[in-house]
CSV table of C-alpha atoms in Angstrom, one decimal:
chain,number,residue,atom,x,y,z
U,261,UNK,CA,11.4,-19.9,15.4
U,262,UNK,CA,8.4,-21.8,16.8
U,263,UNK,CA,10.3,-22.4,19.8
U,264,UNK,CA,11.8,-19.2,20.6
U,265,UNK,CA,10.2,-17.7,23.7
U,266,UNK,CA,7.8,-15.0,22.6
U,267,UNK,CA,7.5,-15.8,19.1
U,268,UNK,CA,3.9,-17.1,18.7
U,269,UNK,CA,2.4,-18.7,15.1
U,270,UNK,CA,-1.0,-18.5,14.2
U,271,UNK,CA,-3.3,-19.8,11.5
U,272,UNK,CA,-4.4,-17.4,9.2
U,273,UNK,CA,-8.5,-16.9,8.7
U,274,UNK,CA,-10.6,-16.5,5.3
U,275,UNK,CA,-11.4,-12.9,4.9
U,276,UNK,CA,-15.2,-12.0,3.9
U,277,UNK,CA,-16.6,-10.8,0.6
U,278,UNK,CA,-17.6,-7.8,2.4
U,279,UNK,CA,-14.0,-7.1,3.9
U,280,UNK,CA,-12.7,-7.9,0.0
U,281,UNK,CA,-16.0,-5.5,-1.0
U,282,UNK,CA,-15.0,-2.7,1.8
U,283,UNK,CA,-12.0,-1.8,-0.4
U,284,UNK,CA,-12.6,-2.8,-4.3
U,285,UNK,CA,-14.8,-2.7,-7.2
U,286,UNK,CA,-14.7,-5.7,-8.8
U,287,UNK,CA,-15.6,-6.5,-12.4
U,288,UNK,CA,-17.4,-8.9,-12.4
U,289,UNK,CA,-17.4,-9.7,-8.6
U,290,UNK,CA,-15.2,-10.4,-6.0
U,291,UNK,CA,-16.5,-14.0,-6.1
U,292,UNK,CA,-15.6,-14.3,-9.7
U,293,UNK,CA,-11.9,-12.9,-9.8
U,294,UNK,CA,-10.4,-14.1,-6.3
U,295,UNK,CA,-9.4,-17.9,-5.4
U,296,UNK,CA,-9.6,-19.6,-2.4
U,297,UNK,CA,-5.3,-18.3,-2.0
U,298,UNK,CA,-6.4,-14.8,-2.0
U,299,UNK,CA,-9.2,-15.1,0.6
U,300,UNK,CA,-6.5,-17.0,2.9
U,301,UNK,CA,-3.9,-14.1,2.2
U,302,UNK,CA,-6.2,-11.8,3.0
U,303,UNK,CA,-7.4,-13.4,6.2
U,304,UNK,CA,-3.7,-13.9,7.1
U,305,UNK,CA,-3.3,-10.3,7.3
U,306,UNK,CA,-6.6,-9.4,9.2
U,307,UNK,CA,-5.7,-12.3,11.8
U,308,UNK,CA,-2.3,-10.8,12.0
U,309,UNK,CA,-4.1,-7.3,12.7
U,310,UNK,CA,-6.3,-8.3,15.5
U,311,UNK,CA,-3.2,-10.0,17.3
U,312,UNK,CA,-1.6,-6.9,17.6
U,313,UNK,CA,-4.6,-5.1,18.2
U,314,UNK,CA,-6.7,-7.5,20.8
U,315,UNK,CA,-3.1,-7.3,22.9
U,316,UNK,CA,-1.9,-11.3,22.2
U,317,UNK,CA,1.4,-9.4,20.7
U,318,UNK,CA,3.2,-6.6,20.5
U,319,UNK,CA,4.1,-6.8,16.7
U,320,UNK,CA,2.6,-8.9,13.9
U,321,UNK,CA,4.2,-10.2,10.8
U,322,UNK,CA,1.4,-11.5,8.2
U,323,UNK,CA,3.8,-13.9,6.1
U,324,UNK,CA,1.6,-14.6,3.6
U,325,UNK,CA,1.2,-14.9,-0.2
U,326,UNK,CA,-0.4,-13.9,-3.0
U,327,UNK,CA,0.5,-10.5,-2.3
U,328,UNK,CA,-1.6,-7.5,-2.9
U,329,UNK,CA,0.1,-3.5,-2.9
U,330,UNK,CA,-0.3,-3.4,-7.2
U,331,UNK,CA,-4.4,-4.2,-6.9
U,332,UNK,CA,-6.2,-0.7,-6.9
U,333,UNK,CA,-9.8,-0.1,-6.2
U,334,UNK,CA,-11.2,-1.0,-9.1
U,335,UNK,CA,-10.0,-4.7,-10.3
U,336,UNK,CA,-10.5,-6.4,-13.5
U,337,UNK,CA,-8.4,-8.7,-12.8
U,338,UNK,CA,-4.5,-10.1,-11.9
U,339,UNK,CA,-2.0,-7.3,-11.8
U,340,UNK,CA,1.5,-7.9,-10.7
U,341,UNK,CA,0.9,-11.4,-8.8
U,342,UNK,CA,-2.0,-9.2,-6.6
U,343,UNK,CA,-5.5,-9.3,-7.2
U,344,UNK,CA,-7.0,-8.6,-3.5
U,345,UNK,CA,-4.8,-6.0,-1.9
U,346,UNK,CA,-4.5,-7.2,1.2
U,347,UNK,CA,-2.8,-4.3,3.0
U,348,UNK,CA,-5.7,-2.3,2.3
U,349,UNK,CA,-8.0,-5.3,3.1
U,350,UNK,CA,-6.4,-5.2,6.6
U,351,UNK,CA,-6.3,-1.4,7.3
U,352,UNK,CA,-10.1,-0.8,6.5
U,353,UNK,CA,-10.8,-4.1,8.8
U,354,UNK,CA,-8.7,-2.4,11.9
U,355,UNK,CA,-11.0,0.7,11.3
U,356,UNK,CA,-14.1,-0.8,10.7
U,357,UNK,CA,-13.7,-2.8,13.7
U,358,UNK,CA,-11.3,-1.3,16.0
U,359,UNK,CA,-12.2,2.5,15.4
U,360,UNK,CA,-8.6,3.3,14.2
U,361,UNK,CA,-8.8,6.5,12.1
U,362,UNK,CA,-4.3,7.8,11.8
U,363,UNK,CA,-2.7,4.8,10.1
U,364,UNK,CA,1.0,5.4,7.7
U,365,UNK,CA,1.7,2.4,5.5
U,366,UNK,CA,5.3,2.2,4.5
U,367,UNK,CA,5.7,0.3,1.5
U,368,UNK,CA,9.8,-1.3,1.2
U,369,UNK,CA,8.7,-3.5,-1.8
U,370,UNK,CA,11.2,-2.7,-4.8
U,371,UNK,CA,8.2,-2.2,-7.0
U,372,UNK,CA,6.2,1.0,-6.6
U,373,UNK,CA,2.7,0.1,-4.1
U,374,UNK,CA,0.6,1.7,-7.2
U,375,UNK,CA,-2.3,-0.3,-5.6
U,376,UNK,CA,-2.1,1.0,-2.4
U,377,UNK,CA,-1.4,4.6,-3.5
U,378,UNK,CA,-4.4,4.9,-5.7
U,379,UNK,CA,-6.8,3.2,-2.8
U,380,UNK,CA,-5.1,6.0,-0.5
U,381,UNK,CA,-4.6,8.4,-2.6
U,382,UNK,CA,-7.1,10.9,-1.4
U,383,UNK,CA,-7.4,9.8,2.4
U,384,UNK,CA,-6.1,12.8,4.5
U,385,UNK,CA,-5.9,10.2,7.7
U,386,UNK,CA,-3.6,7.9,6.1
U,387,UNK,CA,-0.1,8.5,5.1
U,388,UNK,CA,1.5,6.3,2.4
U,389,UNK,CA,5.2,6.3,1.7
U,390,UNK,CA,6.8,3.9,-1.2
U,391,UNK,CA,10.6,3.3,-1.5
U,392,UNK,CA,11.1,1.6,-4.9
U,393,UNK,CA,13.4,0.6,-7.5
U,394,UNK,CA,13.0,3.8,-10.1
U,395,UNK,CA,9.7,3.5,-12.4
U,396,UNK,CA,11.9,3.9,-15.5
U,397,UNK,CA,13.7,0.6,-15.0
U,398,UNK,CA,10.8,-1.6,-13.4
U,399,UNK,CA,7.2,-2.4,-13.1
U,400,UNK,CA,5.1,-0.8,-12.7
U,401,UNK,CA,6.8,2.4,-14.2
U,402,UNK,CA,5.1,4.6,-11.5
U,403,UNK,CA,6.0,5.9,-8.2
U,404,UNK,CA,7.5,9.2,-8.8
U,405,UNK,CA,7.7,12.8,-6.5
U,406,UNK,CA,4.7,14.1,-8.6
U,407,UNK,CA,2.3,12.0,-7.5
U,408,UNK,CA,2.4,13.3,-4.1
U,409,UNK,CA,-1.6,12.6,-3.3
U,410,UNK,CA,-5.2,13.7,-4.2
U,411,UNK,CA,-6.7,17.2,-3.6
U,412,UNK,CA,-7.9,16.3,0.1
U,413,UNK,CA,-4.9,14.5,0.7
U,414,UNK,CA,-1.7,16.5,-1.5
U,415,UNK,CA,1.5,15.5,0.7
U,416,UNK,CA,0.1,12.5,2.0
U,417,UNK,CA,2.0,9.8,-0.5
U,418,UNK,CA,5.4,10.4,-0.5
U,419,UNK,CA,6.9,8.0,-3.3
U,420,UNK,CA,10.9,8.0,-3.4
U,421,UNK,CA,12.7,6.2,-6.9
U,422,UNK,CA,15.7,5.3,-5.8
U,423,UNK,CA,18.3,4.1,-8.5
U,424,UNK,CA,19.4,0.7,-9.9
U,425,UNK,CA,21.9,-0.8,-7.6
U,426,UNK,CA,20.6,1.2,-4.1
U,427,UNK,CA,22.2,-0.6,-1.3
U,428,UNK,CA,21.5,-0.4,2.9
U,429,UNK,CA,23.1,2.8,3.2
U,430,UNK,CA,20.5,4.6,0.1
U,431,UNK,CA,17.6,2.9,2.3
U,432,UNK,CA,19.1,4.0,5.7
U,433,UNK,CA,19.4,7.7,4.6
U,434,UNK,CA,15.7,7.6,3.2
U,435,UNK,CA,14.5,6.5,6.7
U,436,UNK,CA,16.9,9.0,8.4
U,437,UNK,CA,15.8,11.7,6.3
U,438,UNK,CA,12.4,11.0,5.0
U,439,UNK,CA,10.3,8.3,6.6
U,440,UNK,CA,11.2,8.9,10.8
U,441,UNK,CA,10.3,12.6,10.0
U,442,UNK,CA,7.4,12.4,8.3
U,443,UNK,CA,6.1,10.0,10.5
U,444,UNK,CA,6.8,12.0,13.7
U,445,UNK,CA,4.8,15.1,12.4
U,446,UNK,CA,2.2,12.7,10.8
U,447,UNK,CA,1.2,10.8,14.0
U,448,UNK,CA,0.1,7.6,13.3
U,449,UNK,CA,-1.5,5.4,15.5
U,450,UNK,CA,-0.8,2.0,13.9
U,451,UNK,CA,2.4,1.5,11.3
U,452,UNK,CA,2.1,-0.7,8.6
U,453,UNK,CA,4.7,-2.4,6.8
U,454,UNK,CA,4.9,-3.6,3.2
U,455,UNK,CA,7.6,-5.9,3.7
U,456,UNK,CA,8.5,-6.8,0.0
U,457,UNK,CA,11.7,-8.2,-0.1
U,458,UNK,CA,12.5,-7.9,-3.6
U,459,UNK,CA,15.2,-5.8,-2.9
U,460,UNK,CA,17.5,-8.1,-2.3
U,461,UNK,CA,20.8,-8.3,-4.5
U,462,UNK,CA,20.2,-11.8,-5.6
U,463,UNK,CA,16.2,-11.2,-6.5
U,464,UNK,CA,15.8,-12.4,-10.5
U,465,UNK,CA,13.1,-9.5,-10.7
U,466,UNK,CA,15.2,-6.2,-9.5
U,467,UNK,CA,18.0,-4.7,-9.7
U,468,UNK,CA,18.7,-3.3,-6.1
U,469,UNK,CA,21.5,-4.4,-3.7
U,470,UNK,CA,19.4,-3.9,-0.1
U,471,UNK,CA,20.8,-7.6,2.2
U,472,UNK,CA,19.2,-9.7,5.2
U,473,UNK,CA,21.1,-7.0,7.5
U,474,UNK,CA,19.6,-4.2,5.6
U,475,UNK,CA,16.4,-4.8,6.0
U,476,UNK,CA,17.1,-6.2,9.6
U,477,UNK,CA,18.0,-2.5,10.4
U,478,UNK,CA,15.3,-1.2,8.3
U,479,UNK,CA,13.1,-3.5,10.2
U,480,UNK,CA,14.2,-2.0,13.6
U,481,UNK,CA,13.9,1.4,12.5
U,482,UNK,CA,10.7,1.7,11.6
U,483,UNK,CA,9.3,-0.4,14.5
U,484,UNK,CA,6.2,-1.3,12.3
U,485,UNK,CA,2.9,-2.6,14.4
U,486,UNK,CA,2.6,-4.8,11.6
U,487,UNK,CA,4.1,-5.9,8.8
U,488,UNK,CA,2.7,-7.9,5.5
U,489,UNK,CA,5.0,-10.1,3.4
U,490,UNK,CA,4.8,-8.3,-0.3
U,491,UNK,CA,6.9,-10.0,-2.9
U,492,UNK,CA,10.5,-11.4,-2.9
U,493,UNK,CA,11.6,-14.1,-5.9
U,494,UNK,CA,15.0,-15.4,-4.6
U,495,UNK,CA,13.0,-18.4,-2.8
U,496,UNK,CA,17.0,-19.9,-1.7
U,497,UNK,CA,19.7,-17.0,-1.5
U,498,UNK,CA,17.1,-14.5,-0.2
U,499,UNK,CA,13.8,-15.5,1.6
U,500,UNK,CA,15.2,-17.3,4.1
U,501,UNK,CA,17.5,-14.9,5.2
U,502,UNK,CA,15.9,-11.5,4.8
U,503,UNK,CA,12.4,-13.3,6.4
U,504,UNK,CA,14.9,-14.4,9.7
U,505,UNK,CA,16.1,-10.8,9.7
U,506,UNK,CA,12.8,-9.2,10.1
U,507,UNK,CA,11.4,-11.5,12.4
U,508,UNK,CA,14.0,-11.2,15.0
U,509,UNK,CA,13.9,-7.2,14.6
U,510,UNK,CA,10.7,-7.1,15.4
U,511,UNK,CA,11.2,-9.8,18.2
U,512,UNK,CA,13.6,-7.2,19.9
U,513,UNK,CA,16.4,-10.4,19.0
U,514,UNK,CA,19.8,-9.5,17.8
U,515,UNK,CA,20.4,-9.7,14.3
U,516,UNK,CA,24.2,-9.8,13.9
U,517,UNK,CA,24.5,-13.2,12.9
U,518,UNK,CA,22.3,-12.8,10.0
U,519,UNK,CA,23.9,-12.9,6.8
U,520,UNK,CA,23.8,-14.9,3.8
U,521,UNK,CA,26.7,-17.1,2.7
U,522,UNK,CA,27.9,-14.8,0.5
U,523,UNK,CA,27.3,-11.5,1.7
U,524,UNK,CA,30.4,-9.5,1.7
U,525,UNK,CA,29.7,-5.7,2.6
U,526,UNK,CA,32.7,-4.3,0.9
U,527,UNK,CA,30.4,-5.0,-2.5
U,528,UNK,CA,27.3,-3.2,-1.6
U,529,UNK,CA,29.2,0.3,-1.4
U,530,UNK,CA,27.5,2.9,-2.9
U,531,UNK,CA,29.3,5.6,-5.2
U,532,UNK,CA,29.2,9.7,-4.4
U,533,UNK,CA,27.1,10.5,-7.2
U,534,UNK,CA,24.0,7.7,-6.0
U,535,UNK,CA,24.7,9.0,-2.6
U,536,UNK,CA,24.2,13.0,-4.2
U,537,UNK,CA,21.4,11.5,-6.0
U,538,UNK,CA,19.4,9.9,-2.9
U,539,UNK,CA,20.3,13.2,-0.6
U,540,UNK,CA,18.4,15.3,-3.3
U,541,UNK,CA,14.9,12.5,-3.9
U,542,UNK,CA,14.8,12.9,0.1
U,543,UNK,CA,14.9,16.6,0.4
U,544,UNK,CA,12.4,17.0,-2.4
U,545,UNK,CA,9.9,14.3,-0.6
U,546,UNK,CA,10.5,16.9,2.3
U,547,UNK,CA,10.0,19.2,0.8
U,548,UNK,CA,6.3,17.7,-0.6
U,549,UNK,CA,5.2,16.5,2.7
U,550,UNK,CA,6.1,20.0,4.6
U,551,UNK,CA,4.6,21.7,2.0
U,552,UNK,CA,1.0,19.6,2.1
U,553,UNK,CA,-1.0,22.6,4.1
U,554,UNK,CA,-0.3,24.9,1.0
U,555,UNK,CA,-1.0,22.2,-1.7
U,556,UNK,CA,-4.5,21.7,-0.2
U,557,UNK,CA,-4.6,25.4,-0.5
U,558,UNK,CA,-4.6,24.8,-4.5
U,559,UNK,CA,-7.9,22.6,-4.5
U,560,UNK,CA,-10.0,24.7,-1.8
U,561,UNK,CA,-12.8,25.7,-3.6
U,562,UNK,CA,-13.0,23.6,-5.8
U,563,UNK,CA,-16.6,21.0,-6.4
U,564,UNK,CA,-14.1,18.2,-7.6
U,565,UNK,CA,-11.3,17.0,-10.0
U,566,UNK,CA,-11.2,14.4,-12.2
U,567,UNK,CA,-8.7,12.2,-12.9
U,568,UNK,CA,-8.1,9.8,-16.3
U,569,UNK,CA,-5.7,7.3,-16.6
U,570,UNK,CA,-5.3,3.9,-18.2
U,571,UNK,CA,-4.3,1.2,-16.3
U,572,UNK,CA,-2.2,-2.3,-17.7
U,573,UNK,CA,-3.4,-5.4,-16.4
U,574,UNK,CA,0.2,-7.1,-17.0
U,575,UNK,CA,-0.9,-10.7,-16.1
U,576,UNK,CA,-3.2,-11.3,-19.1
U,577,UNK,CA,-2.6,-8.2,-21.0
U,578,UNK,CA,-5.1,-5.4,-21.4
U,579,UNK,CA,-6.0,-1.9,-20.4
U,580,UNK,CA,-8.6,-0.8,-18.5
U,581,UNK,CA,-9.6,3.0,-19.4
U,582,UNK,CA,-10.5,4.9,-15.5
U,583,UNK,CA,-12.3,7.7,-15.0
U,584,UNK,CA,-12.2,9.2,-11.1
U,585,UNK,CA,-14.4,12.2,-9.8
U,586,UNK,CA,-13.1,12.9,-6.4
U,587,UNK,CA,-16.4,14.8,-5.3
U,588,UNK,CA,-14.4,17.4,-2.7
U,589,UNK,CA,-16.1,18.8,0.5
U,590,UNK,CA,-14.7,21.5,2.9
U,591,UNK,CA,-16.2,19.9,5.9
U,592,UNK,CA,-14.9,16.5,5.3
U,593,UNK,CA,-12.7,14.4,2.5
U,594,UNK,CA,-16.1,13.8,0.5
U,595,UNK,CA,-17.0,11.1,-1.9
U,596,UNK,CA,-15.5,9.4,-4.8
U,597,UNK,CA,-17.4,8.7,-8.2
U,598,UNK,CA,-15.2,5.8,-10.5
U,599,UNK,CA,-16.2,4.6,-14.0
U,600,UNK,CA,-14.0,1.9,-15.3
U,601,UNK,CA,-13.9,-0.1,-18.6
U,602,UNK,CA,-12.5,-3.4,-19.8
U,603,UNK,CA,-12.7,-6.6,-20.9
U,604,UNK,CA,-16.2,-5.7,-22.2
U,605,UNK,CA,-17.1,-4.7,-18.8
U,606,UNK,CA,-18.0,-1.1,-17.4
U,607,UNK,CA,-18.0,-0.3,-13.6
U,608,UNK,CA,-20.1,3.1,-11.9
U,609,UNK,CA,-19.0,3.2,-9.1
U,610,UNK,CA,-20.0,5.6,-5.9
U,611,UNK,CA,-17.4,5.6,-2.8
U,612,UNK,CA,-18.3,6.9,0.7
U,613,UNK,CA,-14.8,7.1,3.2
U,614,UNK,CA,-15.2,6.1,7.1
U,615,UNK,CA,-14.6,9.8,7.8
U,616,UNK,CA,-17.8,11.4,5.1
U,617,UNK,CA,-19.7,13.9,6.5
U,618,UNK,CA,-23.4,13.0,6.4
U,619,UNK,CA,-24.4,15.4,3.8
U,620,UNK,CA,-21.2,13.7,1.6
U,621,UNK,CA,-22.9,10.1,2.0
U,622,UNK,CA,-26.6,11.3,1.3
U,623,UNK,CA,-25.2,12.6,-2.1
U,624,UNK,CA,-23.4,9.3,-3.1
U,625,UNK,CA,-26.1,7.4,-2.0
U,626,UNK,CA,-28.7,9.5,-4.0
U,627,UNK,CA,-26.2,9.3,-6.9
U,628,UNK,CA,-26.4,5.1,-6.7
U,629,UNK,CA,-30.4,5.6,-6.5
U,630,UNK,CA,-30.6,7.8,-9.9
U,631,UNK,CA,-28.0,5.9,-11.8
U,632,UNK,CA,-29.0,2.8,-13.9
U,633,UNK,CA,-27.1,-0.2,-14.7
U,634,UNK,CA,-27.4,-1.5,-18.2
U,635,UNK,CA,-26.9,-5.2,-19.7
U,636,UNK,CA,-22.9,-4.2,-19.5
U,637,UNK,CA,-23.1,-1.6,-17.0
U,638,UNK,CA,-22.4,-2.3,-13.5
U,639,UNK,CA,-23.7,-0.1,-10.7
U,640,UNK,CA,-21.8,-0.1,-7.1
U,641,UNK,CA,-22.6,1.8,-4.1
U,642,UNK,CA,-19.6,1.3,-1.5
U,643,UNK,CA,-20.5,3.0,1.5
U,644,UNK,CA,-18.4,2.4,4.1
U,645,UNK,CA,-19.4,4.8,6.5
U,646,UNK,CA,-22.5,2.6,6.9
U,647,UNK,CA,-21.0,-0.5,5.9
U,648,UNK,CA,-23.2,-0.8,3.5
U,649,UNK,CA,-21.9,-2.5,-0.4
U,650,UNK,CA,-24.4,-3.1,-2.6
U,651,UNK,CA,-24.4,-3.2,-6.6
U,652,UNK,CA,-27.0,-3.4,-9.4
């Protein structure tokens, strides 16, 4: 591809600790838990942003690894192959820097972006939709209608299980009826694609039946501004074909002649009753995302809501117990308090969004001054309103 004409290559950069600290909590730092690979990922997907948004392309594709959409806000440690998620790395960068506020991130990975969703999940100005292998029959066993978004933002994740065995035509009727709608009311002004591409009918991991011409048309369809290689473990009868696909999509190219050597598509037919059952998950995401205005309606008044959950680090095995306060405001999305334990470590955590009102931040940041850190206790403010991450 090098030497097609408007197809440019570019090195990727080393992200910063404080683009890595702009987005997570790390126990016990972000020094401590990444390698050099992640800060490289990481950069690869903030160079790829400020192509597209400096005006040297039109589209960016960050193909890059380790990936990142199953690393939350708080990390511990390795989840899923991620430990930096580097979408969210790159969407804070574009508005820290760029002033972006409207941004939809579309994750096509077959596993559910349960990383992404909980760093999103109660930002009203982004808009997160996850098409994914069903939770019951894969990592990480989330992703379903229900969790449809936090009480500033209820409506605003949209997560669609589709079944075992899902081929282009359950993923075309999801963007048909699902994703081109709710992006057209949402508004975006940047589109960001996870593009896992674990979908694939040869991937050891999944179960799906999605092909290099699938996510070719998917690739056209959504007309991402940028997308971000997620995962995808069929390194010979997959990668190379579904990564040619997307790139000549997005190069405006034509993609007929993409296919791998055995693709047949009489085999990737789908049967009435998955069709009845994928017509009935996209109505009722619809249904969530039209019905967001009277969902806030259920939190207004409210101070806050807390959320507990426990959270498996797969890689190495444990559990980290997590405590979130979402501290609510009706002027503005307000702040979020986190406590998290594991591994013998506790985080207190104190998160200020881009979009706080004043009053929101002064209260976070008064919060950080009157809490005290103890020998296994660590204290974070993350203020990114003033830019400001500091710990004790």
């Amino acid at each position: 591809m090098e030497d097609v004409e408007g197809v440019v290559f570019y090195n990727p950069e080393m992200a910063s600790i404080e683009d890595i600290d702009r987005v997570h909590l790390c126990a016990p730092s972000a020094q401590d838990l990444l390698s050099l690979s992640h800060f490289i990922s990481a950069g690869g997907a903030i160079r790829a942003a400020r192509a597209r948004m400096d005006g040297e392309v039109e589209r960016a594709f960050a193909i890059v690894r380790p990936p990142g959409h199953h690393a939350m806000q708080t990390v511990f440690g390795d989840r899923g192959f991620c430990v930096a998620n580097i979408e969210a790395v790159m969407v804070e960068y574009i508005r820290r820097h760029y002033g972006v506020r409207k941004i939809a991130i579309v994750d096509t990975d077959c596993h559910h972006g349960d990383g992404t969703q909980d760093i999103f999940y109660n930002d009203p100005d982004t808009l997160f939709i996850s098409m994914h292998q069903d939770g019951r029959s894969l990592y990480p066993g989330t992703g379903f209608p229900e969790e449809y978004g936090g009480p500033a933002a209820p409506g605003l994740t949209l997560n669609i299980p589709l079944p075992p065995g899902t081929s282009e035509e359950g993923f075309a009727m999801v963007m048909e009826r699902v994703v081109a709608p709710a992006l057209d009311d949402f508004g975006p002004e940047l589109i960001i694609n996870s593009a896992g591409q674990d979908n694939h009918y040869s991937d050891p991991l999944t179960d799906m039946n999605f092909t290099a011409q699938g996510y070719a048309r998917l690739t056209k369809d959504l007309n991402a501004d940028i997308c971000v290689l997620e995962g995808g473990y069929s390194i010979e009868g997959a990668l190379p074909y579904t990564n040619l696909g997307i790139l000549l999509a997005m190069a405006d190219m034509d993609t007929s002649c993409v296919a791998e050597p055995d693709y047949r598509p009489e085999r990737f037919v789908q049967t009435k009753e998955m069709n009845n059952s994928i017509e009935k998950l996209c109505q009722q995401s619809l249904d969530i995302f039209t019905s967001r205005e009277s969902l806030r309606k259920k939190s207004s008044g409210q101070d806050s809501v807390v959320q507990r959950r426990r959270i498996f680090y797969d890689t190495t095995g444990f559990e980290v117990g997590e405590t979130k306060v979402y501290h609510l405001c009706p002027r503005c999305p307000g702040y979020t308090e986190v406590a998290a334990v594991g591994q013998g470590r506790h985080l207190h955590g104190f998160c200020v969004g881009f979009f706080s009102c004043l009053k929101c931040q002064q209260k976070a940041q008064d919060r950080y001054g009157k809490t005290k850190p103890s020998s296994d206790t660590k204290v974070i403010l993350q203020d990114k309103k003033a830019n400001l991450f500091t710990s004790k």
